[in-house]
Amino acid sequence: MPQPDLVIFDCDGVLVDSEIIAARVEAELLTSAGYEISAEELAETYAGLTFKDILMRVEEKSHLPFQASLIDRAEELVDRKLRSDVRIIEGAREAVASMSAPRAVCSNSRTERVEFMLEKVRLLPFFAGRIFSGLDIPSKKTKPAPDVFLCAAEQLGANPKNTFVIEDSVHGVTGARTAGMRVIGFTGAGHSYPGHADALTEAGAETVIRRFAELGSTIAALSEWSEDA
């Protein structure tokens, strides 16, 4: 059976149920700053983006100026909440542990945040030395840019065309597809919404799963088929 060169997991909303936690904190900050938005709306529209990019998009949309200090405040509050509340996505440990292909994490969160979350849920040993943050790579370009995915593939000697990416956000799917990788959408986290699977498919995911129990068989089935075949 064909074997992927590499399987890349997003962290937030794929391995750990952190997107909804961050969305609640960030929505409250934005609302207090004059832009009323719910956590659910923020997660649906902006999941997968850094808070800096969210602020820029909201500023462009609303024409409201925000203090730059809001970014540091959000980082501090989200970190605090994640350290106390973040939980693993059901089935993630079993899926990762049973995977025979090389694996990595590509995230828009800071490397430090990814590491403390994975350590809290006992996933860090599976990804030690294979964590890539768009904020910490040389180009500093975060998703939806493809840079973090391409950086991981280059450093780990993987062919992008034979790399699978598990992503929960449209922005992440877009970046992985731009990198020439194959994408499996994931909708099993707390921020998932009606139409989530359709949005991931439209962004370029080949298929979408809701439970990690489906991951192994999905990768095996897709590995049998490629666009180049």
Coordinates of N, CA and C in Angstrom, one line a residue, residues 15 129 213 223:
L15 N -5.9 18.8 16.8 CA -5.4 18.0 17.9 C -6.0 18.4 19.2
G129 N 10.4 18.1 17.9 CA 11.3 18.4 16.8 C 10.6 18.5 15.5
A213 N -11.5 8.4 14.4 CA -11.5 7.0 14.1 C -11.5 6.7 12.5
S223 N -4.6 7.3 -0.4 CA -3.2 7.0 -0.9 C -3.3 6.1 -2.1

